[in-house]
PDB file of N, CA and C in Angstrom:
ATOM      1  N   UNK C   1      -1.318  16.357   8.413  1.00  0.00           N
ATOM      2  CA  UNK C   1      -0.666  15.267   7.697  1.00  0.00           C
ATOM      3  C   UNK C   1      -0.752  14.004   8.531  1.00  0.00           C
ATOM      4  N   UNK C   2      -0.948  12.912   7.887  1.00  0.00           N
ATOM      5  CA  UNK C   2      -1.076  11.627   8.562  1.00  0.00           C
ATOM      6  C   UNK C   2       0.270  11.134   9.073  1.00  0.00           C
ATOM      7  N   UNK C   3       0.238  10.402  10.174  1.00  0.00           N
ATOM      8  CA  UNK C   3       1.455   9.790  10.697  1.00  0.00           C
ATOM      9  C   UNK C   3       1.596   8.353  10.202  1.00  0.00           C
ATOM     10  N   UNK C   4       0.632   7.895   9.414  1.00  0.00           N
ATOM     11  CA  UNK C   4       0.755   6.571   8.825  1.00  0.00           C
ATOM     12  C   UNK C   4       1.874   6.588   7.798  1.00  0.00           C
ATOM     13  N   UNK C   5       2.465   5.460   7.541  1.00  0.00           N
ATOM     14  CA  UNK C   5       3.510   5.378   6.521  1.00  0.00           C
ATOM     15  C   UNK C   5       2.946   5.635   5.146  1.00  0.00           C
ATOM     16  N   UNK C   6       1.664   5.358   4.983  1.00  0.00           N
ATOM     17  CA  UNK C   6       1.002   5.517   3.700  1.00  0.00           C
ATOM     18  C   UNK C   6       0.280   6.855   3.701  1.00  0.00           C
ATOM     19  N   UNK C   7       0.707   7.765   2.851  1.00  0.00           N
ATOM     20  CA  UNK C   7       0.070   9.069   2.762  1.00  0.00           C
ATOM     21  C   UNK C   7      -1.033   9.072   1.725  1.00  0.00           C
ATOM     22  N   UNK C   8      -1.189  10.191   1.049  1.00  0.00           N
ATOM     23  CA  UNK C   8      -2.199  10.327   0.009  1.00  0.00           C
ATOM     24  C   UNK C   8      -1.875   9.372  -1.134  1.00  0.00           C
ATOM     25  N   UNK C   9      -2.888   8.720  -1.663  1.00  0.00           N
ATOM     26  CA  UNK C   9      -2.693   7.732  -2.729  1.00  0.00           C
ATOM     27  C   UNK C   9      -3.042   8.372  -4.066  1.00  0.00           C
ATOM     28  N   UNK C  10      -2.067   8.496  -4.964  1.00  0.00           N
ATOM     29  CA  UNK C  10      -2.325   9.145  -6.258  1.00  0.00           C
ATOM     30  C   UNK C  10      -3.126   8.259  -7.206  1.00  0.00           C
ATOM     31  N   UNK C  11      -3.795   8.899  -8.140  1.00  0.00           N
ATOM     32  CA  UNK C  11      -4.503   8.179  -9.203  1.00  0.00           C
ATOM     33  C   UNK C  11      -3.469   7.691 -10.203  1.00  0.00           C
ATOM     34  N   UNK C  12      -3.679   6.524 -10.758  1.00  0.00           N
ATOM     35  CA  UNK C  12      -2.783   5.985 -11.765  1.00  0.00           C
ATOM     36  C   UNK C  12      -3.579   4.997 -12.604  1.00  0.00           C
ATOM     37  N   UNK C  13      -3.092   4.729 -13.810  1.00  0.00           N
ATOM     38  CA  UNK C  13      -3.765   3.761 -14.672  1.00  0.00           C
ATOM     39  C   UNK C  13      -3.567   2.364 -14.093  1.00  0.00           C
ATOM     40  N   UNK C  14      -4.651   1.665 -13.762  1.00  0.00           N
ATOM     41  CA  UNK C  14      -4.511   0.355 -13.136  1.00  0.00           C
ATOM     42  C   UNK C  14      -4.175  -0.760 -14.116  1.00  0.00           C
ATOM     43  N   UNK C  15      -3.548  -1.780 -13.579  1.00  0.00           N
ATOM     44  CA  UNK C  15      -3.270  -3.022 -14.291  1.00  0.00           C
ATOM     45  C   UNK C  15      -3.876  -4.118 -13.431  1.00  0.00           C
ATOM     46  N   UNK C  16      -4.676  -4.987 -14.021  1.00  0.00           N
ATOM     47  CA  UNK C  16      -5.381  -6.009 -13.248  1.00  0.00           C
ATOM     48  C   UNK C  16      -4.431  -7.102 -12.781  1.00  0.00           C
ATOM     49  N   UNK C  17      -4.570  -7.461 -11.502  1.00  0.00           N
ATOM     50  CA  UNK C  17      -3.791  -8.521 -10.885  1.00  0.00           C
ATOM     51  C   UNK C  17      -4.727  -9.254  -9.930  1.00  0.00           C
ATOM     52  N   UNK C  18      -4.761 -10.561 -10.037  1.00  0.00           N
ATOM     53  CA  UNK C  18      -5.610 -11.354  -9.159  1.00  0.00           C
ATOM     54  C   UNK C  18      -4.726 -12.145  -8.207  1.00  0.00           C
ATOM     55  N   UNK C  19      -5.044 -12.110  -6.912  1.00  0.00           N
ATOM     56  CA  UNK C  19      -4.297 -12.886  -5.944  1.00  0.00           C
ATOM     57  C   UNK C  19      -5.202 -13.265  -4.782  1.00  0.00           C
ATOM     58  N   UNK C  20      -4.774 -14.226  -4.008  1.00  0.00           N
ATOM     59  CA  UNK C  20      -5.504 -14.654  -2.823  1.00  0.00           C
ATOM     60  C   UNK C  20      -4.693 -14.266  -1.597  1.00  0.00           C
ATOM     61  N   UNK C  21      -5.404 -13.767  -0.585  1.00  0.00           N
ATOM     62  CA  UNK C  21      -4.758 -13.435   0.685  1.00  0.00           C
ATOM     63  C   UNK C  21      -5.564 -14.084   1.805  1.00  0.00           C
ATOM     64  N   UNK C  22      -4.932 -14.327   2.935  1.00  0.00           N
ATOM     65  CA  UNK C  22      -5.660 -14.903   4.066  1.00  0.00           C
ATOM     66  C   UNK C  22      -6.756 -13.947   4.558  1.00  0.00           C
ATOM     67  N   UNK C  23      -7.825 -14.520   5.111  1.00  0.00           N
ATOM     68  CA  UNK C  23      -8.928 -13.718   5.619  1.00  0.00           C
ATOM     69  C   UNK C  23      -8.494 -12.714   6.673  1.00  0.00           C
ATOM     70  N   UNK C  24      -7.592 -13.109   7.551  1.00  0.00           N
ATOM     71  CA  UNK C  24      -7.096 -12.201   8.599  1.00  0.00           C
ATOM     72  C   UNK C  24      -6.423 -10.986   7.981  1.00  0.00           C
ATOM     73  N   UNK C  25      -5.654 -11.192   6.925  1.00  0.00           N
ATOM     74  CA  UNK C  25      -4.990 -10.067   6.268  1.00  0.00           C
ATOM     75  C   UNK C  25      -6.019  -9.129   5.645  1.00  0.00           C
ATOM     76  N   UNK C  26      -7.062  -9.688   5.068  1.00  0.00           N
ATOM     77  CA  UNK C  26      -8.112  -8.865   4.470  1.00  0.00           C
ATOM     78  C   UNK C  26      -8.778  -7.995   5.535  1.00  0.00           C
ATOM     79  N   UNK C  27      -9.059  -8.573   6.691  1.00  0.00           N
ATOM     80  CA  UNK C  27      -9.657  -7.794   7.781  1.00  0.00           C
ATOM     81  C   UNK C  27      -8.714  -6.686   8.234  1.00  0.00           C
ATOM     82  N   UNK C  28      -7.421  -6.975   8.298  1.00  0.00           N
ATOM     83  CA  UNK C  28      -6.450  -5.949   8.677  1.00  0.00           C
ATOM     84  C   UNK C  28      -6.385  -4.842   7.626  1.00  0.00           C
ATOM     85  N   UNK C  29      -6.448  -5.214   6.365  1.00  0.00           N
ATOM     86  CA  UNK C  29      -6.438  -4.210   5.304  1.00  0.00           C
ATOM     87  C   UNK C  29      -7.685  -3.332   5.367  1.00  0.00           C
ATOM     88  N   UNK C  30      -8.826  -3.914   5.670  1.00  0.00           N
ATOM     89  CA  UNK C  30     -10.056  -3.129   5.808  1.00  0.00           C
ATOM     90  C   UNK C  30      -9.952  -2.172   6.985  1.00  0.00           C
ATOM     91  N   UNK C  31      -9.397  -2.647   8.100  1.00  0.00           N
ATOM     92  CA  UNK C  31      -9.195  -1.771   9.256  1.00  0.00           C
ATOM     93  C   UNK C  31      -8.222  -0.648   8.904  1.00  0.00           C
ATOM     94  N   UNK C  32      -7.149  -0.989   8.195  1.00  0.00           N
ATOM     95  CA  UNK C  32      -6.165   0.016   7.797  1.00  0.00           C
ATOM     96  C   UNK C  32      -6.820   1.067   6.913  1.00  0.00           C
ATOM     97  N   UNK C  33      -7.646   0.637   5.971  1.00  0.00           N
ATOM     98  CA  UNK C  33      -8.328   1.574   5.076  1.00  0.00           C
ATOM     99  C   UNK C  33      -9.210   2.537   5.858  1.00  0.00           C
ATOM    100  N   UNK C  34      -9.872   2.046   6.892  1.00  0.00           N
ATOM    101  CA  UNK C  34     -10.714   2.909   7.715  1.00  0.00           C
ATOM    102  C   UNK C  34      -9.886   3.933   8.483  1.00  0.00           C
ATOM    103  N   UNK C  35      -8.782   3.492   9.073  1.00  0.00           N
ATOM    104  CA  UNK C  35      -7.898   4.415   9.799  1.00  0.00           C
ATOM    105  C   UNK C  35      -7.293   5.432   8.830  1.00  0.00           C
ATOM    106  N   UNK C  36      -6.850   4.954   7.671  1.00  0.00           N
ATOM    107  CA  UNK C  36      -6.263   5.831   6.649  1.00  0.00           C
ATOM    108  C   UNK C  36      -7.261   6.909   6.241  1.00  0.00           C
ATOM    109  N   UNK C  37      -8.506   6.527   6.008  1.00  0.00           N
ATOM    110  CA  UNK C  37      -9.536   7.491   5.610  1.00  0.00           C
ATOM    111  C   UNK C  37      -9.745   8.536   6.707  1.00  0.00           C
ATOM    112  N   UNK C  38      -9.819   8.075   7.931  1.00  0.00           N
ATOM    113  CA  UNK C  38     -10.036   8.999   9.051  1.00  0.00           C
ATOM    114  C   UNK C  38      -8.884   9.992   9.186  1.00  0.00           C
ATOM    115  N   UNK C  39      -7.649   9.500   9.082  1.00  0.00           N
ATOM    116  CA  UNK C  39      -6.488  10.368   9.281  1.00  0.00           C
ATOM    117  C   UNK C  39      -6.176  11.262   8.083  1.00  0.00           C
ATOM    118  N   UNK C  40      -6.644  10.903   6.902  1.00  0.00           N
ATOM    119  CA  UNK C  40      -6.399  11.735   5.718  1.00  0.00           C
ATOM    120  C   UNK C  40      -7.614  12.578   5.351  1.00  0.00           C
ATOM    121  N   UNK C  41      -8.687  12.482   6.142  1.00  0.00           N
ATOM    122  CA  UNK C  41      -9.855  13.316   5.920  1.00  0.00           C
ATOM    123  C   UNK C  41     -10.775  12.856   4.808  1.00  0.00           C
ATOM    124  N   UNK C  42     -10.671  11.609   4.409  1.00  0.00           N
ATOM    125  CA  UNK C  42     -11.563  11.090   3.366  1.00  0.00           C
ATOM    126  C   UNK C  42     -12.933  10.802   3.967  1.00  0.00           C
ATOM    127  N   UNK C  43     -13.972  10.980   3.169  1.00  0.00           N
ATOM    128  CA  UNK C  43     -15.332  10.720   3.639  1.00  0.00           C
ATOM    129  C   UNK C  43     -15.574   9.224   3.834  1.00  0.00           C
ATOM    130  N   UNK C  44     -14.934   8.411   3.021  1.00  0.00           N
ATOM    131  CA  UNK C  44     -15.100   6.957   3.108  1.00  0.00           C
ATOM    132  C   UNK C  44     -13.753   6.302   2.822  1.00  0.00           C
ATOM    133  N   UNK C  45     -13.535   5.113   3.364  1.00  0.00           N
ATOM    134  CA  UNK C  45     -12.283   4.405   3.091  1.00  0.00           C
ATOM    135  C   UNK C  45     -12.133   4.096   1.606  1.00  0.00           C
ATOM    136  N   UNK C  46     -10.896   4.145   1.137  1.00  0.00           N
ATOM    137  CA  UNK C  46     -10.611   3.730  -0.232  1.00  0.00           C
ATOM    138  C   UNK C  46     -10.772   2.222  -0.336  1.00  0.00           C
ATOM    139  N   UNK C  47     -11.095   1.740  -1.526  1.00  0.00           N
ATOM    140  CA  UNK C  47     -11.163   0.286  -1.697  1.00  0.00           C
ATOM    141  C   UNK C  47      -9.777  -0.338  -1.473  1.00  0.00           C
ATOM    142  N   UNK C  48      -9.787  -1.544  -0.999  1.00  0.00           N
ATOM    143  CA  UNK C  48      -8.534  -2.260  -0.741  1.00  0.00           C
ATOM    144  C   UNK C  48      -7.672  -2.306  -1.996  1.00  0.00           C
ATOM    145  N   UNK C  49      -8.318  -2.382  -3.156  1.00  0.00           N
ATOM    146  CA  UNK C  49      -7.582  -2.434  -4.430  1.00  0.00           C
ATOM    147  C   UNK C  49      -6.741  -1.181  -4.651  1.00  0.00           C
ATOM    148  N   UNK C  50      -7.083  -0.077  -4.011  1.00  0.00           N
ATOM    149  CA  UNK C  50      -6.297   1.153  -4.119  1.00  0.00           C
ATOM    150  C   UNK C  50      -5.238   1.239  -3.030  1.00  0.00           C
ATOM    151  N   UNK C  51      -5.526   0.628  -1.885  1.00  0.00           N
ATOM    152  CA  UNK C  51      -4.608   0.689  -0.741  1.00  0.00           C
ATOM    153  C   UNK C  51      -3.390  -0.221  -0.955  1.00  0.00           C
ATOM    154  N   UNK C  52      -3.630  -1.450  -1.387  1.00  0.00           N
ATOM    155  CA  UNK C  52      -2.555  -2.445  -1.485  1.00  0.00           C
ATOM    156  C   UNK C  52      -1.433  -2.012  -2.432  1.00  0.00           C
ATOM    157  N   UNK C  53      -1.720  -1.521  -3.650  1.00  0.00           N
ATOM    158  CA  UNK C  53      -0.603  -1.108  -4.510  1.00  0.00           C
ATOM    159  C   UNK C  53       0.250   0.001  -3.887  1.00  0.00           C
ATOM    160  N   UNK C  54      -0.395   0.926  -3.185  1.00  0.00           N
ATOM    161  CA  UNK C  54       0.371   1.988  -2.531  1.00  0.00           C
ATOM    162  C   UNK C  54       1.254   1.421  -1.423  1.00  0.00           C
ATOM    163  N   UNK C  55       0.745   0.439  -0.693  1.00  0.00           N
ATOM    164  CA  UNK C  55       1.542  -0.195   0.363  1.00  0.00           C
ATOM    165  C   UNK C  55       2.745  -0.930  -0.228  1.00  0.00           C
ATOM    166  N   UNK C  56       2.509  -1.656  -1.297  1.00  0.00           N
ATOM    167  CA  UNK C  56       3.604  -2.383  -1.938  1.00  0.00           C
ATOM    168  C   UNK C  56       4.641  -1.407  -2.481  1.00  0.00           C
ATOM    169  N   UNK C  57       4.179  -0.335  -3.096  1.00  0.00           N
ATOM    170  CA  UNK C  57       5.101   0.680  -3.611  1.00  0.00           C
ATOM    171  C   UNK C  57       5.948   1.286  -2.517  1.00  0.00           C
ATOM    172  N   UNK C  58       5.316   1.565  -1.376  1.00  0.00           N
ATOM    173  CA  UNK C  58       6.050   2.124  -0.236  1.00  0.00           C
ATOM    174  C   UNK C  58       7.088   1.132   0.284  1.00  0.00           C
ATOM    175  N   UNK C  59       6.695  -0.142   0.332  1.00  0.00           N
ATOM    176  CA  UNK C  59       7.617  -1.179   0.774  1.00  0.00           C
ATOM    177  C   UNK C  59       8.828  -1.257  -0.155  1.00  0.00           C
ATOM    178  N   UNK C  60       8.578  -1.294  -1.454  1.00  0.00           N
ATOM    179  CA  UNK C  60       9.663  -1.397  -2.429  1.00  0.00           C
ATOM    180  C   UNK C  60      10.566  -0.171  -2.358  1.00  0.00           C
ATOM    181  N   UNK C  61       9.962   1.005  -2.246  1.00  0.00           N
ATOM    182  CA  UNK C  61      10.752   2.242  -2.183  1.00  0.00           C
ATOM    183  C   UNK C  61      11.672   2.269  -0.961  1.00  0.00           C
ATOM    184  N   UNK C  62      11.267   1.613   0.114  1.00  0.00           N
ATOM    185  CA  UNK C  62      12.067   1.614   1.327  1.00  0.00           C
ATOM    186  C   UNK C  62      13.050   0.467   1.437  1.00  0.00           C
ATOM    187  N   UNK C  63      13.083  -0.410   0.462  1.00  0.00           N
ATOM    188  CA  UNK C  63      13.979  -1.567   0.496  1.00  0.00           C
ATOM    189  C   UNK C  63      15.331  -1.175  -0.089  1.00  0.00           C
ATOM    190  N   UNK C  64      16.261  -0.891   0.774  1.00  0.00           N
ATOM    191  CA  UNK C  64      17.575  -0.394   0.328  1.00  0.00           C
ATOM    192  C   UNK C  64      18.352  -1.418  -0.490  1.00  0.00           C
ATOM    193  N   UNK C  65      18.277  -2.671  -0.074  1.00  0.00           N
ATOM    194  CA  UNK C  65      19.009  -3.706  -0.830  1.00  0.00           C
ATOM    195  C   UNK C  65      18.447  -3.845  -2.233  1.00  0.00           C
ATOM    196  N   UNK C  66      17.134  -3.793  -2.359  1.00  0.00           N
ATOM    197  CA  UNK C  66      16.522  -3.859  -3.685  1.00  0.00           C
ATOM    198  C   UNK C  66      17.002  -2.696  -4.543  1.00  0.00           C
ATOM    199  N   UNK C  67      17.010  -1.488  -3.984  1.00  0.00           N
ATOM    200  CA  UNK C  67      17.469  -0.320  -4.725  1.00  0.00           C
ATOM    201  C   UNK C  67      18.912  -0.465  -5.167  1.00  0.00           C
ATOM    202  N   UNK C  68      19.747  -0.974  -4.275  1.00  0.00           N
ATOM    203  CA  UNK C  68      21.161  -1.161  -4.587  1.00  0.00           C
ATOM    204  C   UNK C  68      21.326  -2.176  -5.718  1.00  0.00           C
ATOM    205  N   UNK C  69      20.634  -3.302  -5.630  1.00  0.00           N
ATOM    206  CA  UNK C  69      20.731  -4.326  -6.661  1.00  0.00           C
ATOM    207  C   UNK C  69      20.148  -3.847  -7.977  1.00  0.00           C
ATOM    208  N   UNK C  70      19.121  -3.082  -7.927  1.00  0.00           N
ATOM    209  CA  UNK C  70      18.491  -2.559  -9.156  1.00  0.00           C
ATOM    210  C   UNK C  70      19.440  -1.602  -9.865  1.00  0.00           C
ATOM    211  N   UNK C  71      20.147  -0.762  -9.110  1.00  0.00           N
ATOM    212  CA  UNK C  71      21.108   0.155  -9.736  1.00  0.00           C
ATOM    213  C   UNK C  71      22.254  -0.595 -10.390  1.00  0.00           C
ATOM    214  N   UNK C  72      22.627  -1.734  -9.831  1.00  0.00           N
ATOM    215  CA  UNK C  72      23.728  -2.525 -10.376  1.00  0.00           C
ATOM    216  C   UNK C  72      23.380  -3.184 -11.701  1.00  0.00           C
ATOM    217  N   UNK C  73      22.100  -3.443 -11.918  1.00  0.00           N
ATOM    218  CA  UNK C  73      21.730  -4.175 -13.143  1.00  0.00           C
ATOM    219  C   UNK C  73      21.234  -3.286 -14.233  1.00  0.00           C
TER     220      UNK C  73
END
């Protein structure tokens, strides 16, 4: 099992979203994808488009204040 915060990324029906990120962040995401692939036993890194939604989901799931406010509404 990987020690990264991001584990196996499930398949899901995608929704298109376009955004701009700084070049440095893109390079970091590419490096992360390579490390993720190596630690999870993938033959090749997943595309960044698959990595980013999982990262955002993990971030949201770990945000306790967001969860608390969401339950209130």
